[in-house]
C-alpha angles and dihedrals in degrees: 000000000000099000143030095282129095129247120213135168135024135325095003114167116193144337107213097169142031095282127100129245120212134170136023135327095002115166116195143331108218097171140033094279127098129247120211135169135023134328094000115167117195143331108220097172141031095279127099130247120211135170135024133329094359116167117194144336108218097174141027095283127100130246120211135169134027133328094358114164115194142338109212096174139035096278126109132237120209135201142225141307097011113171116196143336107211097174140018094293126099130241119209137174132024133333095357115166116195143335108213096178140029095281130097130249122217137146142047129312093340118165114196142339110214096171138043095290129103131247118225138194140020132334094025118176115194140335122211091175125142094209106133122232126143126215111267098219139007113286124227113284095246092113133343109285095354128127109192103172 
């Protein structure tokens, strides 16, 4: 670890900035953003990359999910099988259950966040985090504040 961030997971190469790297087959963090997930290439801006087979972040936005190419603006891209957002936080990735606070859930087989941190990966249960992050765009009108893709 060459910076203040943490490295978790398998086959992680290098942290070259203050961000954290989690997950599998992560290459390099070249900015202050975080890289999570599988087969992530490079962060070239301040945004975060999450998920699988993500190429590049070329702006301040985030990329989440699978087979996402490029974010060229400040918007976010989200992944698959997201259950419910019950607060102002976002849920990304696969098989995510519920966000019960303003924090985010990411990662693999994570149980609970009881502090201000984030949860990353797959098969996530519940976040009770106070980490603040608002939804980037209006969700479908199935229920107030719920994204049930």
